[in-house]
CSV table of C-alpha atoms and ligand atoms in Angstrom, one decimal:
chain,number,residue,atom,x,y,z
F,23,UNK,CA,66.2,81.9,90.8
F,24,UNK,CA,62.9,82.5,92.5
F,25,UNK,CA,63.4,85.4,94.9
F,26,UNK,CA,60.1,85.6,96.8
F,27,UNK,CA,59.6,83.0,99.3
F,28,UNK,CA,58.5,83.2,102.9
F,29,UNK,CA,61.0,84.0,105.5
F,30,UNK,CA,59.7,82.5,108.7
F,31,UNK,CA,63.0,82.3,110.4
F,32,UNK,CA,62.9,83.9,113.8
F,33,UNK,CA,64.8,83.7,117.1
F,34,UNK,CA,62.9,80.6,118.2
F,35,UNK,CA,64.0,77.1,117.5
F,36,UNK,CA,60.6,76.2,116.2
F,37,UNK,CA,59.0,77.8,113.2
F,38,UNK,CA,55.2,77.7,113.2
F,39,UNK,CA,52.6,79.8,111.7
F,40,UNK,CA,48.9,80.2,111.1
F,41,UNK,CA,47.0,77.4,109.6
F,42,UNK,CA,47.0,76.8,105.8
F,43,UNK,CA,44.2,75.3,103.8
F,44,UNK,CA,46.6,73.1,101.9
F,45,UNK,CA,50.3,72.1,102.1
F,46,UNK,CA,52.1,70.9,99.0
F,47,UNK,CA,55.3,68.9,99.6
F,48,UNK,CA,57.6,69.2,96.7
F,49,UNK,CA,58.1,72.2,94.3
F,50,UNK,CA,58.6,70.1,91.1
F,51,UNK,CA,56.3,70.4,88.1
F,52,UNK,CA,53.6,68.6,89.9
F,53,UNK,CA,53.6,70.5,93.2
F,54,UNK,CA,53.9,73.9,91.4
F,55,UNK,CA,51.1,73.2,89.0
F,56,UNK,CA,48.9,72.2,91.9
F,57,UNK,CA,49.9,75.3,93.8
F,58,UNK,CA,49.0,77.6,90.9
F,59,UNK,CA,45.5,76.1,90.7
F,60,UNK,CA,44.9,76.0,94.5
F,61,UNK,CA,46.0,79.6,95.2
F,62,UNK,CA,44.1,80.9,92.2
F,63,UNK,CA,41.1,79.1,93.5
F,64,UNK,CA,41.4,81.0,96.8
F,65,UNK,CA,43.1,78.4,99.0
F,66,UNK,CA,45.8,79.5,101.4
F,67,UNK,CA,48.6,77.4,100.1
F,68,UNK,CA,52.1,76.5,101.4
F,69,UNK,CA,54.7,74.7,99.2
F,70,UNK,CA,57.6,73.2,101.0
F,71,UNK,CA,60.8,71.9,99.3
F,72,UNK,CA,64.1,70.7,100.6
F,73,UNK,CA,65.9,72.3,97.7
F,74,UNK,CA,67.2,75.8,97.8
F,75,UNK,CA,67.0,76.0,94.0
F,76,UNK,CA,63.5,75.1,92.7
F,77,UNK,CA,63.5,72.7,89.7
F,78,UNK,CA,67.2,71.7,89.9
F,79,UNK,CA,66.4,68.0,89.6
F,80,UNK,CA,68.1,65.5,87.3
F,81,UNK,CA,66.1,65.7,84.1
F,82,UNK,CA,66.8,66.2,80.3
F,83,UNK,CA,64.1,68.8,79.8
F,84,UNK,CA,62.2,67.3,76.8
F,85,UNK,CA,58.5,68.0,76.9
F,86,UNK,CA,56.0,66.9,74.3
F,87,UNK,CA,53.9,69.4,72.4
F,88,UNK,CA,50.8,68.4,74.4
F,89,UNK,CA,52.7,69.3,77.6
F,90,UNK,CA,53.8,72.6,76.2
F,91,UNK,CA,50.2,73.4,75.3
F,92,UNK,CA,49.1,73.0,78.9
F,93,UNK,CA,52.0,74.9,80.5
F,94,UNK,CA,53.8,76.8,77.7
F,95,UNK,CA,57.4,77.5,78.3
F,96,UNK,CA,58.6,81.1,77.7
F,97,UNK,CA,60.1,81.4,74.2
F,98,UNK,CA,63.6,82.1,75.6
F,99,UNK,CA,63.6,78.8,77.6
F,100,UNK,CA,63.2,76.7,74.5
F,101,UNK,CA,66.6,75.5,73.3
F,102,UNK,CA,65.2,73.9,70.2
F,103,UNK,CA,62.3,71.9,68.9
F,104,UNK,CA,62.6,68.3,68.2
F,105,UNK,CA,61.1,66.9,65.0
F,106,UNK,CA,63.5,64.1,63.9
F,107,UNK,CA,65.8,62.0,66.0
F,108,UNK,CA,68.7,60.0,64.8
F,109,UNK,CA,68.6,56.4,66.1
F,110,UNK,CA,71.8,54.3,66.2
F,111,UNK,CA,71.4,50.6,66.4
F,112,UNK,CA,74.0,48.4,68.2
F,113,UNK,CA,75.9,47.6,64.9
F,114,UNK,CA,76.5,51.3,64.4
F,115,UNK,CA,74.0,51.9,61.5
F,116,UNK,CA,71.6,54.8,62.0
F,117,UNK,CA,68.3,56.0,60.6
F,118,UNK,CA,66.1,59.0,61.1
F,119,UNK,CA,62.9,58.8,63.0
F,120,UNK,CA,60.2,61.4,62.7
F,121,UNK,CA,59.1,64.0,60.2
F,122,UNK,CA,58.9,67.8,59.8
F,123,UNK,CA,56.3,68.1,62.5
F,124,UNK,CA,57.5,69.4,65.9
F,125,UNK,CA,56.8,66.6,68.4
F,126,UNK,CA,58.7,67.9,71.4
F,127,UNK,CA,60.6,70.8,72.8
F,128,UNK,CA,64.0,70.8,74.6
F,129,UNK,CA,63.7,73.3,77.3
F,130,UNK,CA,65.7,74.9,80.2
F,131,UNK,CA,64.0,72.6,82.7
F,132,UNK,CA,65.1,74.5,85.8
F,133,UNK,CA,63.7,77.8,84.6
F,134,UNK,CA,60.6,76.2,83.3
F,135,UNK,CA,59.8,74.7,86.7
F,136,UNK,CA,60.8,78.0,88.4
F,137,UNK,CA,58.3,79.9,86.2
F,138,UNK,CA,55.5,77.6,87.4
F,139,UNK,CA,56.5,78.4,91.1
F,140,UNK,CA,56.6,82.1,90.2
F,141,UNK,CA,53.1,81.9,88.9
F,142,UNK,CA,52.0,80.2,92.1
F,143,UNK,CA,53.6,82.9,94.2
F,144,UNK,CA,51.9,85.6,92.1
F,145,UNK,CA,48.6,83.9,92.8
F,146,UNK,CA,49.4,84.0,96.5
F,147,UNK,CA,51.1,80.7,97.4
F,148,UNK,CA,53.8,80.8,100.1
F,149,UNK,CA,57.1,78.9,99.5
F,150,UNK,CA,59.3,77.5,102.2
F,151,UNK,CA,62.6,76.4,100.5
F,152,UNK,CA,65.6,74.6,101.9
F,153,UNK,CA,63.2,72.8,104.3
F,154,UNK,CA,62.8,69.1,104.6
F,155,UNK,CA,59.5,67.5,105.7
F,156,UNK,CA,60.2,64.6,108.1
F,157,UNK,CA,56.7,63.8,109.4
F,158,UNK,CA,53.1,64.0,108.5
F,159,UNK,CA,50.4,63.4,111.1
F,160,UNK,CA,46.8,63.1,110.2
F,161,UNK,CA,43.8,63.3,112.6
F,162,UNK,CA,40.1,63.9,112.2
F,163,UNK,CA,40.4,67.6,111.9
F,164,UNK,CA,43.8,68.4,110.4
F,165,UNK,CA,47.1,67.4,108.9
F,166,UNK,CA,50.3,68.4,110.7
F,167,UNK,CA,53.4,68.7,108.6
F,168,UNK,CA,56.8,69.0,110.4
F,169,UNK,CA,60.4,69.0,109.5
F,170,UNK,CA,63.5,71.2,109.6
F,171,UNK,CA,65.0,74.1,107.8
F,172,UNK,CA,68.7,73.5,108.6
F,173,UNK,CA,68.9,73.7,112.3
F,174,UNK,CA,65.4,75.1,112.8
F,175,UNK,CA,62.3,72.9,113.2
F,176,UNK,CA,59.0,73.8,111.6
F,177,UNK,CA,55.5,72.6,112.0
F,178,UNK,CA,52.4,73.6,110.1
F,179,UNK,CA,48.7,72.6,110.1
F,180,UNK,CA,46.5,72.4,107.1
F,181,UNK,CA,43.2,70.8,106.0
F,182,UNK,CA,44.8,68.6,103.4
F,183,UNK,CA,48.3,67.7,102.1
F,184,UNK,CA,49.3,67.1,98.5
F,185,UNK,CA,52.4,64.9,98.3
F,186,UNK,CA,54.5,65.6,95.3
F,187,UNK,CA,57.9,64.7,96.7
F,188,UNK,CA,59.1,62.8,93.7
F,189,UNK,CA,60.4,59.3,93.0
F,190,UNK,CA,59.7,56.8,95.8
F,191,UNK,CA,59.3,59.4,98.5
F,192,UNK,CA,59.6,58.0,102.0
F,193,UNK,CA,56.7,60.1,103.1
F,194,UNK,CA,54.1,57.7,101.6
F,195,UNK,CA,54.6,55.4,104.5
F,196,UNK,CA,53.8,58.1,107.0
F,197,UNK,CA,50.3,58.6,105.4
F,198,UNK,CA,49.6,54.9,105.3
F,199,UNK,CA,50.2,54.5,101.5
F,200,UNK,CA,52.4,52.0,99.8
F,201,UNK,CA,55.2,52.4,97.2
F,202,UNK,CA,54.9,50.3,94.1
F,203,UNK,CA,56.7,47.1,93.8
F,204,UNK,CA,60.4,47.2,94.6
F,205,UNK,CA,61.3,46.4,91.0
F,206,UNK,CA,59.0,48.7,89.1
F,207,UNK,CA,61.4,51.5,88.4
F,208,UNK,CA,64.2,52.6,86.1
F,209,UNK,CA,67.4,54.3,86.9
F,210,UNK,CA,68.3,57.3,84.8
F,211,UNK,CA,71.9,58.4,84.5
F,212,UNK,CA,73.1,61.7,82.9
F,213,UNK,CA,76.1,63.8,82.4
F,214,UNK,CA,76.7,67.2,80.8
F,215,UNK,CA,79.1,67.3,77.8
F,216,UNK,CA,80.2,69.6,75.1
F,217,UNK,CA,79.0,68.5,71.7
F,218,UNK,CA,80.2,69.5,68.2
F,219,UNK,CA,77.7,70.2,65.4
F,220,UNK,CA,74.8,68.2,66.9
F,221,UNK,CA,71.6,69.7,65.7
F,222,UNK,CA,69.2,66.9,66.7
F,223,UNK,CA,68.8,64.3,69.4
F,224,UNK,CA,70.7,61.0,69.0
F,225,UNK,CA,69.3,57.8,70.5
F,226,UNK,CA,71.5,54.8,71.0
F,227,UNK,CA,70.0,51.3,71.4
F,228,UNK,CA,71.5,48.0,72.4
F,229,UNK,CA,72.2,46.1,75.5
F,230,UNK,CA,75.9,47.2,75.4
F,231,UNK,CA,74.7,50.8,75.9
F,232,UNK,CA,71.6,50.6,78.0
F,233,UNK,CA,70.2,47.1,78.7
F,234,UNK,CA,66.5,46.8,77.7
F,235,UNK,CA,66.3,50.5,77.1
F,236,UNK,CA,68.2,53.4,75.4
F,237,UNK,CA,70.7,56.2,75.8
F,238,UNK,CA,70.5,59.7,74.4
F,239,UNK,CA,72.6,62.7,73.4
F,240,UNK,CA,70.4,65.8,73.5
F,241,UNK,CA,71.7,69.2,72.4
F,242,UNK,CA,70.7,72.0,74.7
F,243,UNK,CA,72.2,75.5,74.8
F,244,UNK,CA,74.9,76.4,72.3
F,245,UNK,CA,77.4,73.5,72.3
F,246,UNK,CA,76.1,72.1,75.6
F,247,UNK,CA,74.5,68.7,75.5
F,248,UNK,CA,73.2,66.0,77.8
F,249,UNK,CA,74.4,62.4,77.5
F,250,UNK,CA,72.2,60.0,79.4
F,251,UNK,CA,70.7,56.6,79.6
F,252,UNK,CA,68.0,54.8,81.4
F,253,UNK,CA,67.9,51.1,82.5
F,254,UNK,CA,66.4,48.8,85.1
F,255,UNK,CA,69.8,48.5,86.6
F,256,UNK,CA,72.2,51.3,87.5
F,257,UNK,CA,74.4,51.8,84.5
F,258,UNK,CA,77.5,51.9,86.7
F,259,UNK,CA,79.9,53.2,84.2
F,260,UNK,CA,77.8,51.8,81.4
F,261,UNK,CA,77.8,55.1,79.7
F,262,UNK,CA,81.6,55.1,79.6
F,263,UNK,CA,81.9,52.9,76.5
F,264,UNK,CA,79.5,55.1,74.6
F,265,UNK,CA,81.2,58.3,75.8
F,266,UNK,CA,84.6,57.0,74.7
F,267,UNK,CA,83.3,56.2,71.3
F,268,UNK,CA,81.7,59.6,70.9
F,269,UNK,CA,84.8,61.3,72.1
F,270,UNK,CA,86.9,59.2,69.7
F,271,UNK,CA,84.5,60.1,66.8
F,272,UNK,CA,84.9,63.8,67.8
F,273,UNK,CA,81.1,64.1,68.4
F,274,UNK,CA,81.6,65.2,72.0
F,275,UNK,CA,84.4,66.3,74.1
F,276,UNK,CA,85.0,65.3,77.7
F,277,UNK,CA,82.2,65.7,80.3
F,278,UNK,CA,81.8,69.0,82.1
F,279,UNK,CA,79.9,67.6,85.1
F,280,UNK,CA,79.9,64.5,87.2
F,281,UNK,CA,77.6,61.6,86.5
F,282,UNK,CA,74.2,61.8,88.3
F,283,UNK,CA,71.6,59.1,88.9
F,284,UNK,CA,68.0,59.3,89.8
F,285,UNK,CA,65.0,56.9,89.6
F,286,UNK,CA,62.0,57.0,87.3
F,287,UNK,CA,58.8,55.1,88.3
F,288,UNK,CA,57.3,52.5,86.0
F,289,UNK,CA,54.0,52.0,87.6
F,290,UNK,CA,51.5,53.9,89.7
F,291,UNK,CA,51.4,53.2,93.4
F,292,UNK,CA,48.5,51.0,94.5
F,293,UNK,CA,46.5,53.8,96.0
F,294,UNK,CA,47.0,57.6,95.4
F,295,UNK,CA,44.7,59.0,98.0
F,296,UNK,CA,43.8,58.7,101.7
F,297,UNK,CA,41.9,60.8,104.1
F,298,UNK,CA,43.3,64.4,103.8
F,299,UNK,CA,46.0,63.2,101.4
F,300,UNK,CA,46.5,63.2,97.6
F,301,UNK,CA,49.7,62.0,95.9
F,302,UNK,CA,50.7,63.3,92.4
F,303,UNK,CA,53.6,63.2,90.0
F,304,UNK,CA,56.5,60.8,90.3
F,305,UNK,CA,55.6,60.2,94.0
F,306,UNK,CA,52.4,58.6,92.6
F,307,UNK,CA,54.4,56.6,90.1
F,308,UNK,CA,53.3,58.6,87.0
F,309,UNK,CA,55.8,58.5,84.2
F,310,UNK,CA,55.8,57.1,80.7
F,311,UNK,CA,57.2,53.6,81.0
F,312,UNK,CA,58.6,53.6,77.5
F,313,UNK,CA,60.6,56.8,77.6
F,314,UNK,CA,60.7,57.7,81.3
F,315,UNK,CA,59.2,61.1,80.6
F,316,UNK,CA,57.2,62.3,83.6
F,317,UNK,CA,56.8,66.1,83.4
F,318,UNK,CA,53.5,65.8,81.5
F,319,UNK,CA,51.8,63.4,83.9
F,320,UNK,CA,53.2,65.4,86.8
F,321,UNK,CA,51.5,68.5,85.5
F,322,UNK,CA,48.2,66.7,84.7
F,323,UNK,CA,48.0,65.0,88.1
F,324,UNK,CA,49.0,68.2,89.8
F,325,UNK,CA,46.0,69.9,88.1
F,326,UNK,CA,43.6,67.1,88.9
F,327,UNK,CA,44.7,67.0,92.6
F,328,UNK,CA,44.0,70.7,92.8
F,329,UNK,CA,40.6,70.4,91.2
F,330,UNK,CA,39.6,67.7,93.6
F,331,UNK,CA,41.0,69.6,96.6
F,332,UNK,CA,39.0,72.7,95.6
F,333,UNK,CA,35.8,70.6,95.4
F,334,UNK,CA,36.5,69.0,98.7
F,335,UNK,CA,37.0,72.4,100.3
F,336,UNK,CA,33.6,73.6,99.0
F,337,UNK,CA,31.9,70.6,100.7
F,338,UNK,CA,34.3,70.8,103.7
F,339,UNK,CA,34.8,67.1,103.2
F,340,UNK,CA,38.4,65.7,103.0
F,341,UNK,CA,37.4,62.1,103.6
F,342,UNK,CA,39.0,59.3,101.5
F,343,UNK,CA,35.6,58.7,99.9
F,344,UNK,CA,35.5,62.3,98.7
F,345,UNK,CA,39.1,62.3,97.6
F,346,UNK,CA,38.7,59.0,95.7
F,347,UNK,CA,37.5,61.2,92.8
F,348,UNK,CA,41.1,62.1,92.2
F,349,UNK,CA,42.1,58.5,91.4
F,350,UNK,CA,39.0,58.0,89.2
F,351,UNK,CA,39.9,61.1,87.2
F,352,UNK,CA,43.6,60.5,86.6
F,353,UNK,CA,42.7,56.9,85.6
F,354,UNK,CA,40.2,58.2,83.1
F,355,UNK,CA,42.6,60.7,81.7
F,356,UNK,CA,45.8,58.6,81.4
F,357,UNK,CA,45.5,55.3,83.3
F,358,UNK,CA,45.3,53.3,80.1
F,359,UNK,CA,48.3,55.1,78.6
F,360,UNK,CA,50.4,54.2,81.5
F,361,UNK,CA,49.3,50.6,81.5
F,362,UNK,CA,49.9,50.2,77.7
F,363,UNK,CA,53.3,51.8,78.1
F,364,UNK,CA,54.3,49.4,80.8
F,365,UNK,CA,53.4,46.4,78.7
F,366,UNK,CA,55.2,47.9,75.7
F,367,UNK,CA,58.3,48.2,77.8
F,368,UNK,CA,58.1,44.6,79.0
F,369,UNK,CA,57.8,43.5,75.4
F,370,UNK,CA,60.8,45.6,74.3
F,371,UNK,CA,62.8,44.3,77.2
F,372,UNK,CA,62.0,40.7,76.2
F,373,UNK,CA,63.3,41.1,72.6
D,2,LIG,C1,67.9,61.3,84.0
D,2,LIG,C2,66.5,61.7,83.9
D,2,LIG,C3,66.0,62.4,82.8
D,2,LIG,C4,64.7,62.8,82.6
D,2,LIG,N1,64.3,63.5,81.5
D,2,LIG,C5,63.0,63.8,81.4
D,2,LIG,C6,62.6,64.5,80.2
D,2,LIG,O1,63.4,64.9,79.4
D,2,LIG,N2,61.2,64.8,80.1
D,2,LIG,C7,60.3,64.4,81.1
D,2,LIG,O2,59.1,64.6,80.9
D,2,LIG,N3,60.7,63.7,82.2
D,2,LIG,C8,62.0,63.4,82.4
D,2,LIG,N4,62.4,62.8,83.5
D,2,LIG,C9,61.4,62.5,84.6
D,2,LIG,C10,61.0,63.9,85.3
D,2,LIG,O3,62.2,64.5,85.7
D,2,LIG,C11,60.1,63.6,86.4
D,2,LIG,O4,59.0,62.8,86.0
D,2,LIG,C12,59.5,64.9,87.0
D,2,LIG,O5,60.5,65.8,87.4
D,2,LIG,C13,58.5,64.6,88.1
D,2,LIG,O6,58.0,65.8,88.7
D,2,LIG,P1,57.5,65.8,90.2
D,2,LIG,O7,57.0,67.2,90.4
D,2,LIG,O8,56.5,64.7,90.4
D,2,LIG,O9,58.7,65.5,91.1
D,2,LIG,P2,60.2,66.2,91.2
D,2,LIG,O10,60.5,67.0,90.0
D,2,LIG,O11,61.1,65.1,91.5
D,2,LIG,O12,60.0,67.2,92.4
D,2,LIG,C14,59.9,66.7,93.7
D,2,LIG,C15,60.4,67.7,94.7
D,2,LIG,O13,60.1,67.3,96.0
D,2,LIG,C16,61.1,67.7,96.9
D,2,LIG,N5,61.1,66.8,98.0
D,2,LIG,C17,61.3,65.5,98.1
D,2,LIG,N6,61.2,65.0,99.3
D,2,LIG,C18,61.0,66.1,100.1
D,2,LIG,C19,60.8,66.3,101.5
D,2,LIG,N7,60.8,65.3,102.4
D,2,LIG,N8,60.7,67.6,102.0
D,2,LIG,C20,60.7,68.6,101.2
D,2,LIG,N9,60.8,68.5,99.8
D,2,LIG,C21,60.9,67.3,99.3
D,2,LIG,C22,62.4,67.5,96.0
D,2,LIG,O14,63.4,68.4,96.4
D,2,LIG,C23,61.9,68.0,94.6
D,2,LIG,O15,62.2,69.3,94.3
D,2,LIG,C24,63.8,62.4,83.7
D,2,LIG,C25,64.2,61.7,84.8
D,2,LIG,C26,65.5,61.4,84.9
D,2,LIG,C27,66.0,60.6,86.1
């Protein structure tokens, strides 16, 4: 657990402090990555998150090797490396996919994200946890970010805000930006189980398991594993059939947590910047439409948002024209990948 975060609580009902250069809303992979770069670049940075425990968001913790090369996880956070996966088709037959090369790592996701926050703190960023942002007001000279930490209100001013509040954040509307189409998302469902003798990830396909998509059994620490699935529609007990089969086959024993659901965006939002605002990570709709993996794009977009913010600060220009460089850069870097993935998904769903 990250220990050092600012303690601004005082006797007053309202918490307010000196002005920041930049406020980052959301301490996920995207916000923390941005905060590392911003504070290292000399900007006075505040990160606000409604969670008390950083990184504790529904996720499987699989990162590709390209992601691990940008933000390497500490060795002790890597449960295992994934080279081959075992794919089960609807009729029960299975085949191995992959080779000897390591394509991905299964990591302790919570600690991985907390390490990013720790780095940002060491570079000088302040963190305000357990604090929910309710309003963002932008005028010609500043951004005002307000909300509450339990029964206390807070309000901070900054020159720019980076919005990394995750999937379909309601804060987009407040800064005059739109969410993507109502239908352009997946719902991920996951539950913790105990697994016996699983040494690699299992993938289950077929509409009976996860319509138009797939389900997974991913071994993590010791005999712990994550059983999950992703689909356009809430699986609503859809994992039960698979779980019963796996229990009957003695591959897993009964679940050790309750089922959790959370959304995964399939498409970028129409516009990811405005005057004094940049949007990154899931909030901007950046995830791989084929697999639902979003940590990599969250990190990349967090980095680009920080670069563009640092450049804007040098020129003292936070206009939407200046910040439009952000959208140009992420599109150059991974815009085509996201688009191709979206069409690959549509094709798969139509089969
Ligand atoms: C079931 C499931 C499994 C997944 N597995 C993988 C995987 O294995 N690999 C992978 O790459 N991706 C995976 N993903 C996707 C991945 O989790 C996300 O893409 C990634 O976490 C996005 O990072 P982020 O920083 O943009 O947002 P988040 O990690 O969602 O962080 C956003 C933060 O903002 C905070 N916040 C939101 N609103 C407010 C507010 N108003 N005030 C203050 N704080 C606020 C939240 O508390 C949260 O901490 C999975 C998703 C699901 C649903």
